[in-house]
Short mmCIF file of C-alpha atoms in Angstrom, two decimals:
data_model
loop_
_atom_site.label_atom_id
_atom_site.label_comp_id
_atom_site.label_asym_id
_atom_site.label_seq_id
_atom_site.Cartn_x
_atom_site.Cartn_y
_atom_site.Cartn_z
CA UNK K 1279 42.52 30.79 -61.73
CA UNK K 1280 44.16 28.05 -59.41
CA UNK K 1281 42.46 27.36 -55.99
CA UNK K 1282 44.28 25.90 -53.54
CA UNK K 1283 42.05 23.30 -51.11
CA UNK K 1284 38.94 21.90 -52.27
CA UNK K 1285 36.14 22.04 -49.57
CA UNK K 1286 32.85 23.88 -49.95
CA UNK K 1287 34.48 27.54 -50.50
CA UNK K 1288 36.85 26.42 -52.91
CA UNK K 1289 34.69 24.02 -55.27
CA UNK K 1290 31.93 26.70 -55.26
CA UNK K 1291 34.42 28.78 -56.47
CA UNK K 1292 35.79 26.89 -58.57
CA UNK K 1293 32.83 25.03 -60.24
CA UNK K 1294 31.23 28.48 -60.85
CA UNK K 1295 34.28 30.59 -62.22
CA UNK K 1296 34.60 27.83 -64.63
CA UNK K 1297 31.22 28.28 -65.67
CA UNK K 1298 32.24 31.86 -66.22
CA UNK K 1299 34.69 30.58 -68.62
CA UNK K 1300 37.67 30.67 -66.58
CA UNK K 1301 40.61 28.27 -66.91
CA UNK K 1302 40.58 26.79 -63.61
CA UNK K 1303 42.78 24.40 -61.66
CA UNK K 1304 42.41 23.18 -58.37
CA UNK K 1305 44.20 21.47 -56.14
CA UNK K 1306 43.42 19.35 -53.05
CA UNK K 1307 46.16 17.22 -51.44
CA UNK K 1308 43.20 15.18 -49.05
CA UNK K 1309 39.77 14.43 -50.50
CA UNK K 1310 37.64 16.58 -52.21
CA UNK K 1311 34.76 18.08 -50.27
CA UNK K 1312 36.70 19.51 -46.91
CA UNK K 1313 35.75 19.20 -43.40
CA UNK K 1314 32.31 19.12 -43.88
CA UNK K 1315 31.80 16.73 -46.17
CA UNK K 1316 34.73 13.97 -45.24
CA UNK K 1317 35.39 14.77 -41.67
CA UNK K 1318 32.78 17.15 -40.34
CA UNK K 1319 28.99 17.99 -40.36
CA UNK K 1320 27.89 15.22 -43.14
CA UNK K 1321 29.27 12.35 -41.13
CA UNK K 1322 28.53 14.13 -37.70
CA UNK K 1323 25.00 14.03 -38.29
CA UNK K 1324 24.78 10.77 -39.61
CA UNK K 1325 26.34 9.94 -35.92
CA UNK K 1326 23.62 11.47 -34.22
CA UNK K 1327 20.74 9.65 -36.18
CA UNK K 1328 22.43 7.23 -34.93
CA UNK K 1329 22.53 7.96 -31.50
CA UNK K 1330 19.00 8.75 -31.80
CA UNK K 1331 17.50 5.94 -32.37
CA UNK K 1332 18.19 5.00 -28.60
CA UNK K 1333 16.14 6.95 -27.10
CA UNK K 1334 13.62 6.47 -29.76
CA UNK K 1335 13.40 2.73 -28.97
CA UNK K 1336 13.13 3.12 -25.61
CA UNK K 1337 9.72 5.38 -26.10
CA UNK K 1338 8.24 3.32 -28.69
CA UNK K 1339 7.60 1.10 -25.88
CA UNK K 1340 5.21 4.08 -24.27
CA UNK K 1341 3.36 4.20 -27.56
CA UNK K 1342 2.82 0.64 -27.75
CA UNK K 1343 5.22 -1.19 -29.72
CA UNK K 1344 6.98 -4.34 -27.88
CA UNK K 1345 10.51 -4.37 -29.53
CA UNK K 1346 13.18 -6.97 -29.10
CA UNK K 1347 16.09 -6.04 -27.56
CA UNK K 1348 18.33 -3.79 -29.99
CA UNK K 1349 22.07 -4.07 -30.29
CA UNK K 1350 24.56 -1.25 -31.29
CA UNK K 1351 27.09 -2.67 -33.59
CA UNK K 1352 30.06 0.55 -34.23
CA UNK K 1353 31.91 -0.96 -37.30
CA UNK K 1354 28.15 -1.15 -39.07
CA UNK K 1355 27.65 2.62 -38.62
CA UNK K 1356 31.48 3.27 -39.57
CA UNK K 1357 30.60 1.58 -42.94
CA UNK K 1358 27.90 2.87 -43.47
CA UNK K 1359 29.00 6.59 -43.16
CA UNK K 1360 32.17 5.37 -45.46
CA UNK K 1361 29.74 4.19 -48.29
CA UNK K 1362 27.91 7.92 -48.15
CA UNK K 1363 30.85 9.58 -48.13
CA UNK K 1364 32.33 8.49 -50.61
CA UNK K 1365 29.45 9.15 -52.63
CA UNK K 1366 29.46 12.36 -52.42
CA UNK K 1367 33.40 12.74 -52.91
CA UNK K 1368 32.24 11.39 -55.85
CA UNK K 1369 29.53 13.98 -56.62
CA UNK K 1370 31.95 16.38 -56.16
CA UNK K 1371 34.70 15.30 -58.39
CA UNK K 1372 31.83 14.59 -60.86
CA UNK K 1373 30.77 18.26 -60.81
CA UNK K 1374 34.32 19.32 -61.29
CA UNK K 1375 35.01 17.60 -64.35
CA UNK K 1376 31.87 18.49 -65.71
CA UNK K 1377 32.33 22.40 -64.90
CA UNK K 1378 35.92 21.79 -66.96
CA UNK K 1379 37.72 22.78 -63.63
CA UNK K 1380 41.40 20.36 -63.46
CA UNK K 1381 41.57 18.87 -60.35
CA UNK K 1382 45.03 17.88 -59.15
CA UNK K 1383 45.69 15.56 -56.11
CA UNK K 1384 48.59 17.40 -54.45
CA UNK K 1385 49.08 19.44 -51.68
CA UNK K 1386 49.53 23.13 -53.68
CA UNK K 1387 51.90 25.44 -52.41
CA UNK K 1388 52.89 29.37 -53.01
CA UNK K 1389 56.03 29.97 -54.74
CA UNK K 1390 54.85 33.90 -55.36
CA UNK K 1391 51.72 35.86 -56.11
CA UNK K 1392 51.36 34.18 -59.30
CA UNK K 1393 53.06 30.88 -58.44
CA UNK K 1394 52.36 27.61 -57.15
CA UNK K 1395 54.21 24.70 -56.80
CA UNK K 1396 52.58 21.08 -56.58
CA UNK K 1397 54.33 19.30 -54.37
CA UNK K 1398 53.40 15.69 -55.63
CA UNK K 1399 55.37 16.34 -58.91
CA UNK K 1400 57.32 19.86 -58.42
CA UNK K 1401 55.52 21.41 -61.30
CA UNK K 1402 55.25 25.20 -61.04
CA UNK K 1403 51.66 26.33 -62.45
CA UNK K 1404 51.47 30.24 -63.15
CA UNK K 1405 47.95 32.12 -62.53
CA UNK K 1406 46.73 35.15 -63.02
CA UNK K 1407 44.48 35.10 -60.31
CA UNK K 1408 44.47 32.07 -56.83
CA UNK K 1409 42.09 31.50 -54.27
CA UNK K 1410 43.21 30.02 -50.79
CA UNK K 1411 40.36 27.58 -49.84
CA UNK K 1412 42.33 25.58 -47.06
CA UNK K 1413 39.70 26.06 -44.22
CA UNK K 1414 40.91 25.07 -40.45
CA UNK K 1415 42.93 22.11 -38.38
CA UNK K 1416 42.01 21.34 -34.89
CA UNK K 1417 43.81 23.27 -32.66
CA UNK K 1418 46.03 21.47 -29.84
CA UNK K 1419 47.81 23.06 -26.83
CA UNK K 1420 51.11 21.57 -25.72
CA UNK K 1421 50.60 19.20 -23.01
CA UNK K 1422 52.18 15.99 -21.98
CA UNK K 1423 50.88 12.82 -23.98
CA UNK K 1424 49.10 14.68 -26.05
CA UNK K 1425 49.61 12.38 -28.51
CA UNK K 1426 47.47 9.65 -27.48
CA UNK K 1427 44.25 11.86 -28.35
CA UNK K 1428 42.44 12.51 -31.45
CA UNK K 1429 40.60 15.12 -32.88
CA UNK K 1430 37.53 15.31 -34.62
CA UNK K 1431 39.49 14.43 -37.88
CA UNK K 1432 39.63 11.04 -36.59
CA UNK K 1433 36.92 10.19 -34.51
CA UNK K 1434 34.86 8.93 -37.09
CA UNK K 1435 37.14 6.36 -38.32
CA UNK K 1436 37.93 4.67 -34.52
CA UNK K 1437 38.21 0.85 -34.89
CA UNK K 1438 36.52 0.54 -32.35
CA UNK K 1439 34.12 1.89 -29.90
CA UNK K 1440 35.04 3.82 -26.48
CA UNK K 1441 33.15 3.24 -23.58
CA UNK K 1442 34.66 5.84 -21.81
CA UNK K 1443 34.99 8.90 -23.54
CA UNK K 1444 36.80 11.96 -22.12
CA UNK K 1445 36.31 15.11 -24.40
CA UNK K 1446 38.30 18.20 -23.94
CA UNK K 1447 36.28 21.62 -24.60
CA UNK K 1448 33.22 22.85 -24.69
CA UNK K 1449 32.18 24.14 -28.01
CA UNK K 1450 30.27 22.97 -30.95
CA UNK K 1451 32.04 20.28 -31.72
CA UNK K 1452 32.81 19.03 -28.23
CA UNK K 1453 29.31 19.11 -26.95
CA UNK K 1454 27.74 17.44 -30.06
CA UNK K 1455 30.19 14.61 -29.77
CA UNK K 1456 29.43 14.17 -26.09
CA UNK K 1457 25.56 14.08 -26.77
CA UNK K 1458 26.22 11.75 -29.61
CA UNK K 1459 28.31 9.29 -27.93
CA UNK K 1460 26.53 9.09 -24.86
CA UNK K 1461 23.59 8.65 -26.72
CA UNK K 1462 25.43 5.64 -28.76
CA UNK K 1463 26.28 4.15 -25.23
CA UNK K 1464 29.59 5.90 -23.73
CA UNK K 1465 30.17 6.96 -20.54
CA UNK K 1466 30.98 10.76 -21.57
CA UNK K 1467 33.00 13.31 -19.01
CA UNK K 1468 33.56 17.12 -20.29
CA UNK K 1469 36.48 18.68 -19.30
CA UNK K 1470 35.83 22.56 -19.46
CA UNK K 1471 38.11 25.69 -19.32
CA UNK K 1472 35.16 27.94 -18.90
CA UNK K 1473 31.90 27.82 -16.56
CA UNK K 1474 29.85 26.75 -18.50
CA UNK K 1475 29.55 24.82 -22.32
CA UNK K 1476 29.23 26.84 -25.65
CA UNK K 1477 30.62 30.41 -25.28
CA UNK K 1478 29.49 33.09 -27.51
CA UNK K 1479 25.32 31.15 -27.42
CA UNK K 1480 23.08 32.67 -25.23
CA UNK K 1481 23.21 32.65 -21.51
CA UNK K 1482 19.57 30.67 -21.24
CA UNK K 1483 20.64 28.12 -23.84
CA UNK K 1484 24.10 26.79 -22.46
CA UNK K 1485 22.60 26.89 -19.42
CA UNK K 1486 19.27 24.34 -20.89
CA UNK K 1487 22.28 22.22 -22.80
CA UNK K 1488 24.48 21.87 -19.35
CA UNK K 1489 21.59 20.79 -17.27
CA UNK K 1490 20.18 18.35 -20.23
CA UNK K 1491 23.53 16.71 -20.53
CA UNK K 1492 23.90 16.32 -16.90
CA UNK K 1493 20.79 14.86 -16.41
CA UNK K 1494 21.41 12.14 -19.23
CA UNK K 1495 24.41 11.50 -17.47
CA UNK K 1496 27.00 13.29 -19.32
CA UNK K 1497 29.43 14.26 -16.77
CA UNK K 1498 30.68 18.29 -16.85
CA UNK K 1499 34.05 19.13 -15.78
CA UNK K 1500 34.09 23.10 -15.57
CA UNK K 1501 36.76 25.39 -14.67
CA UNK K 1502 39.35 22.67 -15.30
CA UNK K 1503 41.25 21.67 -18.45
CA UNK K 1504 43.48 18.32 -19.63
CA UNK K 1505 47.29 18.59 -18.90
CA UNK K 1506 48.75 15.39 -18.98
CA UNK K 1507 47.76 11.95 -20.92
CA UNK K 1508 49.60 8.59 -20.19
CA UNK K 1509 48.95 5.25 -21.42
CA UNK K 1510 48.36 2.20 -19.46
CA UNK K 1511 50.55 -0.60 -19.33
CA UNK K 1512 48.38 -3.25 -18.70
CA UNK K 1513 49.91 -4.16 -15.72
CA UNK K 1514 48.77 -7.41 -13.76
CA UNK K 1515 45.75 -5.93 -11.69
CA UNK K 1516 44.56 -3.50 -14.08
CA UNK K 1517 41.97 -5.57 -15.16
CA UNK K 1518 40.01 -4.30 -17.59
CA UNK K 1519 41.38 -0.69 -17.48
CA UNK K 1520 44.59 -2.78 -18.97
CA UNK K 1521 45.27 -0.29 -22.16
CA UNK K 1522 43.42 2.53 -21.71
CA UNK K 1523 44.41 6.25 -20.86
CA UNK K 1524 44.85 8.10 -17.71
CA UNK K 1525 43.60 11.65 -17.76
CA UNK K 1526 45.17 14.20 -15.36
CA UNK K 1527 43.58 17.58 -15.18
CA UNK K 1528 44.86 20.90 -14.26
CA UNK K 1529 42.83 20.89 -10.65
CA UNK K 1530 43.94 17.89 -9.93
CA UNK K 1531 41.62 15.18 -11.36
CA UNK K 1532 41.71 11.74 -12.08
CA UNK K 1533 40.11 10.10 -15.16
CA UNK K 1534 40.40 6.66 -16.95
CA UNK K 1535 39.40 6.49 -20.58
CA UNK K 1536 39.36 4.43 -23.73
CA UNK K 1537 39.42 7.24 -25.54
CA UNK K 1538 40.40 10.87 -25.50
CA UNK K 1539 38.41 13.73 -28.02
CA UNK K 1540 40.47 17.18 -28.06
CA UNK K 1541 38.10 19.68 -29.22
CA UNK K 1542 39.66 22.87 -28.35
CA UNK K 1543 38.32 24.38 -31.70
CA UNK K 1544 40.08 24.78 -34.89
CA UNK K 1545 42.86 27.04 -36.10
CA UNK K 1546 43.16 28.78 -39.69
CA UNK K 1547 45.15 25.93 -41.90
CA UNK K 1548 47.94 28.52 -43.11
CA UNK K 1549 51.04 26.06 -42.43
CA UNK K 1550 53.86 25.89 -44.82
CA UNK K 1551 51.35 27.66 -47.33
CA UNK K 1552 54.18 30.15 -48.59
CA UNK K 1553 52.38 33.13 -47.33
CA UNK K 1554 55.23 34.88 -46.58
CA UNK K 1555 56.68 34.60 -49.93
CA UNK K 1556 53.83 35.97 -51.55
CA UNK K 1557 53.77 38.51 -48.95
CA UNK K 1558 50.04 37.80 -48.33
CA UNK K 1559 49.41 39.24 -44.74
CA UNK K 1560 48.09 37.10 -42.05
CA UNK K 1561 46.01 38.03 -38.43
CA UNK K 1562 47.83 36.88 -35.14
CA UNK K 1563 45.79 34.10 -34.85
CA UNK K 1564 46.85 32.86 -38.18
CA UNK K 1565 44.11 33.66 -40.29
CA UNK K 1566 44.57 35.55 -43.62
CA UNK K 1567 43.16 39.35 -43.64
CA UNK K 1568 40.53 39.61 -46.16
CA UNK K 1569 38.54 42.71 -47.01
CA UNK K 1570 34.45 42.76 -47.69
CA UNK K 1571 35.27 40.57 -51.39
CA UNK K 1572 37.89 38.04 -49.84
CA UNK K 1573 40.85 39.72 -51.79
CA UNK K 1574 44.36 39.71 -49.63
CA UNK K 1575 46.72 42.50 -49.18
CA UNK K 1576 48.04 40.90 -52.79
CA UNK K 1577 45.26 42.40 -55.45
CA UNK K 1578 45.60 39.09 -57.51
CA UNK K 1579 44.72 36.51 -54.41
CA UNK K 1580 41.77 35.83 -52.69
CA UNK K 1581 40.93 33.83 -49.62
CA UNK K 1582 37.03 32.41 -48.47
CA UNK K 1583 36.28 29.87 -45.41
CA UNK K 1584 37.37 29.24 -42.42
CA UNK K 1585 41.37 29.80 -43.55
CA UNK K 1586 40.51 33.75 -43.18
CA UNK K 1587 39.27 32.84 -39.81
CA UNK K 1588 35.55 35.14 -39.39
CA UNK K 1589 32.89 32.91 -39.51
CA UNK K 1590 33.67 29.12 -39.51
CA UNK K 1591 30.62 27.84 -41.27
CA UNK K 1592 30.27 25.93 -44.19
CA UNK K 1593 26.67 28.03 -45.46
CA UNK K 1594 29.68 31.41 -44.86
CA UNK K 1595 32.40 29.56 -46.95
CA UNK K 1596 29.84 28.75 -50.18
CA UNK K 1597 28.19 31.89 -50.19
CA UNK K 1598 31.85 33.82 -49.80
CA UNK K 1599 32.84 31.34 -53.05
CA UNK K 1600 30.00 32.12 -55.05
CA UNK K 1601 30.35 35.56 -54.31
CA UNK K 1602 34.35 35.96 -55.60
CA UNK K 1603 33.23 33.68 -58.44
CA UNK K 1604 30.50 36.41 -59.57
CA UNK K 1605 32.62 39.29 -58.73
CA UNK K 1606 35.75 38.43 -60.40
CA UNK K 1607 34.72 36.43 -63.36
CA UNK K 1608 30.71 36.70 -63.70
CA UNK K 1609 31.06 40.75 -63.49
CA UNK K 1610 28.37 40.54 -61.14
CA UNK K 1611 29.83 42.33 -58.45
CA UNK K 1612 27.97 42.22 -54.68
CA UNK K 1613 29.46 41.15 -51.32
CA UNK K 1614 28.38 38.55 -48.23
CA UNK K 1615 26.24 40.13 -45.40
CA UNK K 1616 27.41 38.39 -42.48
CA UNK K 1617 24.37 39.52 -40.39
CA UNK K 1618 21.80 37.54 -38.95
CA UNK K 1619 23.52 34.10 -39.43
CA UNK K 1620 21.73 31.11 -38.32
CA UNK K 1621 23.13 28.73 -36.96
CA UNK K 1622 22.60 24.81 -34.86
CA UNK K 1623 24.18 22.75 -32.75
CA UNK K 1624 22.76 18.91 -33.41
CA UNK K 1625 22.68 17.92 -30.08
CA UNK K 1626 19.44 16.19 -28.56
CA UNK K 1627 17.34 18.31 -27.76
CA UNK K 1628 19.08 20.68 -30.97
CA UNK K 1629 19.92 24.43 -30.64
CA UNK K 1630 19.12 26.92 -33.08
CA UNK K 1631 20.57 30.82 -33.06
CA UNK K 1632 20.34 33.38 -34.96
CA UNK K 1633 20.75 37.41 -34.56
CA UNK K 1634 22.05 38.60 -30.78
CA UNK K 1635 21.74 37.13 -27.74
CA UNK K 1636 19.91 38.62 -24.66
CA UNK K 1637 23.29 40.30 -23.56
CA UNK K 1638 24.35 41.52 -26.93
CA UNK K 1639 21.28 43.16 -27.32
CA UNK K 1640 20.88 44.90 -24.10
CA UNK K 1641 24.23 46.32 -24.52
CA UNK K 1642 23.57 47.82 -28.05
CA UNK K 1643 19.88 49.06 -27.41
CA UNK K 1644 18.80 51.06 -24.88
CA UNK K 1645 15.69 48.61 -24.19
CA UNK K 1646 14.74 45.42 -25.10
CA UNK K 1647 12.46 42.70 -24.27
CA UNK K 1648 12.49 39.15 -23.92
CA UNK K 1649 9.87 36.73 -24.09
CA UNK K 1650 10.81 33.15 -22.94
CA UNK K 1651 8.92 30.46 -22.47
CA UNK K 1652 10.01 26.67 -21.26
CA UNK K 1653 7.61 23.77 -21.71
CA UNK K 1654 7.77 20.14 -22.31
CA UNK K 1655 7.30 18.64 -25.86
CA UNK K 1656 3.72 16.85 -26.56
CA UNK K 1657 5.83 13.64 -26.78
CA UNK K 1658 6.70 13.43 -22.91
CA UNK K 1659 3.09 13.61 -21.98
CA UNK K 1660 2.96 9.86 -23.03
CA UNK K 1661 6.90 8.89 -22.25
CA UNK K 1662 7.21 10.88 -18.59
CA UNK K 1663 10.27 12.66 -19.81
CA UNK K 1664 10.61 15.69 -17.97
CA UNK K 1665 13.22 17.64 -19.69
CA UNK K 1666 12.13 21.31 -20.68
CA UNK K 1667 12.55 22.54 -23.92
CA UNK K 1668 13.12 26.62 -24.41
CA UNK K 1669 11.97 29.18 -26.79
CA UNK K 1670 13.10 32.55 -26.23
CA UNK K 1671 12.86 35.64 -28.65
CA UNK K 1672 14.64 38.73 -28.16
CA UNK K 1673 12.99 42.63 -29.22
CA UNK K 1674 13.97 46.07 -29.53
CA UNK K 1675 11.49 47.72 -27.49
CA UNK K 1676 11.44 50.48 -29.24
CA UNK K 1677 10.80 49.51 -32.66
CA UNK K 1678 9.52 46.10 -31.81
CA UNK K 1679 12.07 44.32 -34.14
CA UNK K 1680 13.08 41.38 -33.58
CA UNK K 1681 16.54 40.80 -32.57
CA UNK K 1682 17.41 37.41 -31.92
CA UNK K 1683 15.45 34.04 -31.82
CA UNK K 1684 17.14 30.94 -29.32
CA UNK K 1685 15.65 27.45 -29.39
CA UNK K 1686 16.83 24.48 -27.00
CA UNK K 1687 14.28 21.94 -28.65
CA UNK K 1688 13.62 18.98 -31.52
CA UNK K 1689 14.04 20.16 -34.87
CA UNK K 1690 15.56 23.31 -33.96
CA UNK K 1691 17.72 23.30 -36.46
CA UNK K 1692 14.80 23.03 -39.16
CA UNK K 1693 12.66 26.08 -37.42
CA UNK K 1694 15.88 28.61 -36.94
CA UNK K 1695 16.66 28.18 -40.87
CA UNK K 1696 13.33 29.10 -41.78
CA UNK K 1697 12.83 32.02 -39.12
CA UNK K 1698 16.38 33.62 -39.99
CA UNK K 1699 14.23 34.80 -43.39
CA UNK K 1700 11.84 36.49 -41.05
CA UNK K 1701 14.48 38.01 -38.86
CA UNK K 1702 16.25 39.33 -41.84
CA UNK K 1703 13.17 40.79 -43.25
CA UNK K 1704 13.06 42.81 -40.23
CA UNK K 1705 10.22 41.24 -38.74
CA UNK K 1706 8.92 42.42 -35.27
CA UNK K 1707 7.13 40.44 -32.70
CA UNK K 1708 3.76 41.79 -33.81
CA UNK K 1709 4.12 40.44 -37.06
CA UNK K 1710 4.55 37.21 -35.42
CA UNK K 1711 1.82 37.27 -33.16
CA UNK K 1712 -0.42 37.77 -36.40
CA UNK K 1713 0.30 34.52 -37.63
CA UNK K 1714 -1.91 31.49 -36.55
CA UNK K 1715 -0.80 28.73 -35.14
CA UNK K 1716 -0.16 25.14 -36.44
CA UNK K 1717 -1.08 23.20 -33.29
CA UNK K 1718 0.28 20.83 -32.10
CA UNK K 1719 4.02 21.88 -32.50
CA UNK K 1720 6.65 23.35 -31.06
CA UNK K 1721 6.83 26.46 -33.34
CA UNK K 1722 2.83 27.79 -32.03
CA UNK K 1723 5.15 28.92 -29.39
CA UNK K 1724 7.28 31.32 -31.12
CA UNK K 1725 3.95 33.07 -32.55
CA UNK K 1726 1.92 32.37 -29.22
CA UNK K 1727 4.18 34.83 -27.19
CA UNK K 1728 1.71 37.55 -25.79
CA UNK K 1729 3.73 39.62 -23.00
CA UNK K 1730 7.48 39.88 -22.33
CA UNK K 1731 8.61 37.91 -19.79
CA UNK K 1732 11.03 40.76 -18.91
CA UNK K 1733 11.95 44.04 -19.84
CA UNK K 1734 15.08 45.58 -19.92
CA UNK K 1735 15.71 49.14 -20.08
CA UNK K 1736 18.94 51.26 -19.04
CA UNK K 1737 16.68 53.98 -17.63
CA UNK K 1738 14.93 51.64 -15.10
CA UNK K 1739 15.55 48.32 -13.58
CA UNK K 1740 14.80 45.59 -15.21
CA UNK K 1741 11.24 44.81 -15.06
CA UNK K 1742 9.54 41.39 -15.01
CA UNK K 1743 6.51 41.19 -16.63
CA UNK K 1744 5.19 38.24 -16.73
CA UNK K 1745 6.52 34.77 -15.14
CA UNK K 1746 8.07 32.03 -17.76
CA UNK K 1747 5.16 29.58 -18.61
CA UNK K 1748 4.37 26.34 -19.88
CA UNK K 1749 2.67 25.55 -22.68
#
């Protein structure tokens, strides 16, 4: 088997069809370990325990600690996410080797459906069976200057830091950059196609996240987009703006910045790859077409992760590896079920998703019923912060399941892992209220909900039920 890229689809693949006794080659042309690991959610995440520790200092004061002054110093953190990542590059090649998988630093290529070419040397390698594991690149529109942004492929590695950050977008990775840098100290401004920030989450959640980040001061740009970037000349008068970029957006706006983030999301990495002379077929958007067990059009080549273009997760791409690995080689034959994902967006206060939101559901089932509930964490009653967290669970009135679980809150991320079990167990909202509570937390909410706080059903208007408390 060769496998072409080596993120987290292909060295799951990779490491376990080896295992299987495959010969296996791979071949990676960047760094092993992908987006996630190099350029994506391991460093990301570092950021934002970063950025935390702000706010963090700031309330230790409330609790009783007299701190001196603390100073953010940029090329520290930059170092310090180097040293860990580079660590677990390391981890990864080490697990490699010791699978007996050949890796090969060169940008792979297809010649046909059984070869590829390395471009570092020219050598041709024939296989009977290859795996595209190439994930996604940031996608950029054409606009003038363009240039003078980055993406998130190089924001970690800035020399040094901006104090005025412009992001374009509004997604995942837009929105936990802005939190993260304001947080850090920047003076953040979102400019935003749509009307609001994270498409595709649930209504009440973007609409917690957009009034959170406003009220930190994160500035939201909506129903506007970039068009034009131009450097400064550092003209005599500019003063300190000497250098940095001028932002022009479609509606007419006006922004200076030291730096500019495109985050317009990311598009299936299929350049160049030789598709077309293997005659693998591709989607419109780019993506290759893969059927329920990742195999092409072409019976002898596969494709998992983001590069097929379904669910751009690193959790999906692993699990899709490990299933081709046990398929094809393990003769242990089963197939990814993509319902029911969970998934987070490390922001401060975090989000955590999984199953349908409100309006998904209520167009698929004839009623449902939400319970919501807002309420500020135990933590503010001592630091006076008044921002509202959300928990808000979504049921098939019918049969009581639940549907959907949304969380605006701390450690959201750590509570929607462990309830996606319970939603995929089919779990109902009785089941739920049988459990007792661990008080004080934020999770006694999920299993204090009595009532709905609405119902919806297609054969009456919707009915309120109770009004959204706190707790």
């Amino acid at each position: 088997m060769f496998v072409i890229g080596g993120g987290s689809g292909g060295v799951r693949a990779a490491r376990v069809a080896a295992g299987y006794g495959a010969k296996v080659m791979l071949a990676e042309e960047y760094r092993l370990g992908g987006t996630c690991v190099i350029r994506g959610c391991v460093p990301k995440k570092l950021f934002v325990y970063a950025g935390r520790f702000r706010g963090t200092f700031d309330e230790a004061t409330e609790f009783g600690w007299h701190l001196p002054v603390p100073r953010f110093d940029w090329p520290s953190l930059v170092a310090a996410k180097d040293r860990e990542i580079a660590r677990l590059e390391g981890l990864y090649g080490a697990g490699q080797e010791r699978a007996g998988v050949e890796v090969v630093r060169s940008r792979a290529v297809l010649d046909d459906a059984h070869t590829v070419r390395l471009l570092q040397d020219g050598r041709r390698v024939r296989a009977r069976t290859i795996l595209i594991a190439t994930g996604a690149r940031p996608a950029l529109p054409p606009f003038e200057g363009i240039e003078l942004g980055i993406t998130s492929d190089d924001v970690f590695d800035m020399k040094t830091f901006p104090r005025k950050l412009v992001i374009g977008g509004a997604g995942y990775i837009a929105m936990e950059f802005a939190g993260l840098f304001a947080a850090l100290g920047s003076d953040v401004t979102v400019v935003c196609r749509g009307s609001n920030v994270l498409r595709g989450f649930d209504e009440d959640v973007r609409q917690a996240m957009a009034g959170s980040y406003t009220n930190r001061g994160i500035k939201l740009m909506f129903c506007d987009s970039i068009c034009r970037l131009k450097r400064r000349d550092g003209d005599v008068g500019d003063g300190d703006d000497a250098g940095r970029i001028d932002v022009t957006t479609e509606q007419g706006g006006r922004l200076v910045a030291d730096q500019v983030l495109l985050a317009f999301g990311r598009a299936p990495n299929t350049n160049s790859l030789g598709l077309d002379r293997a005659r693998v077929k591709t989607a419109p958007d780019g993506g290759i077409i893969v059927d329920a067990n990742s195999r092409t059009n072409i019976e002898n080549i596969y494709a998992v992760g983001d590069v097929s273009n379904q669910f751009n997760l690193t959790p999906v791409a692993i699990r899709e590896g490990q299933a081709f690995a046990d398929t094809v080689f393990g003769k242990k034959a089963w197939q990814v079920d993509y319902s029911n994902i969970p998934t987070a967006v490390f922001s401060s206060p975090e989000i955590g998703a999984v199953g349908m939101t409100e309006l998904e559901a209520r167009a698929q089932y004839l009623a449902v019923d939400v319970y919501k509930v807002r309420f500020r964490p135990l933590k503010a009653a001592v630091t006076g912060d008044c921002e509202a967290s959300l928990l808000k669970v979504v049921v098939d009135s019918e049969s009581d399941r639940i549907l959907g679980i949304h969380i605006f809150a701390h450690e959201a991320s750590e509570l929607i892992q462990v309830l996606a079990i319970a939603i995929g167990s089919g779990a109902t909202i009785k089941d739920f209220m049988s459990v007792m509570a661990v008080h004080p937390t934020v999770g006694e909410g999920i299993v204090g909900m009595r009532t709905p706080t609405v119902r919806y059903d297609r054969r009456y208007a919707a009915a309120p039920l109770v009004s959204s408390a706190a707790v």
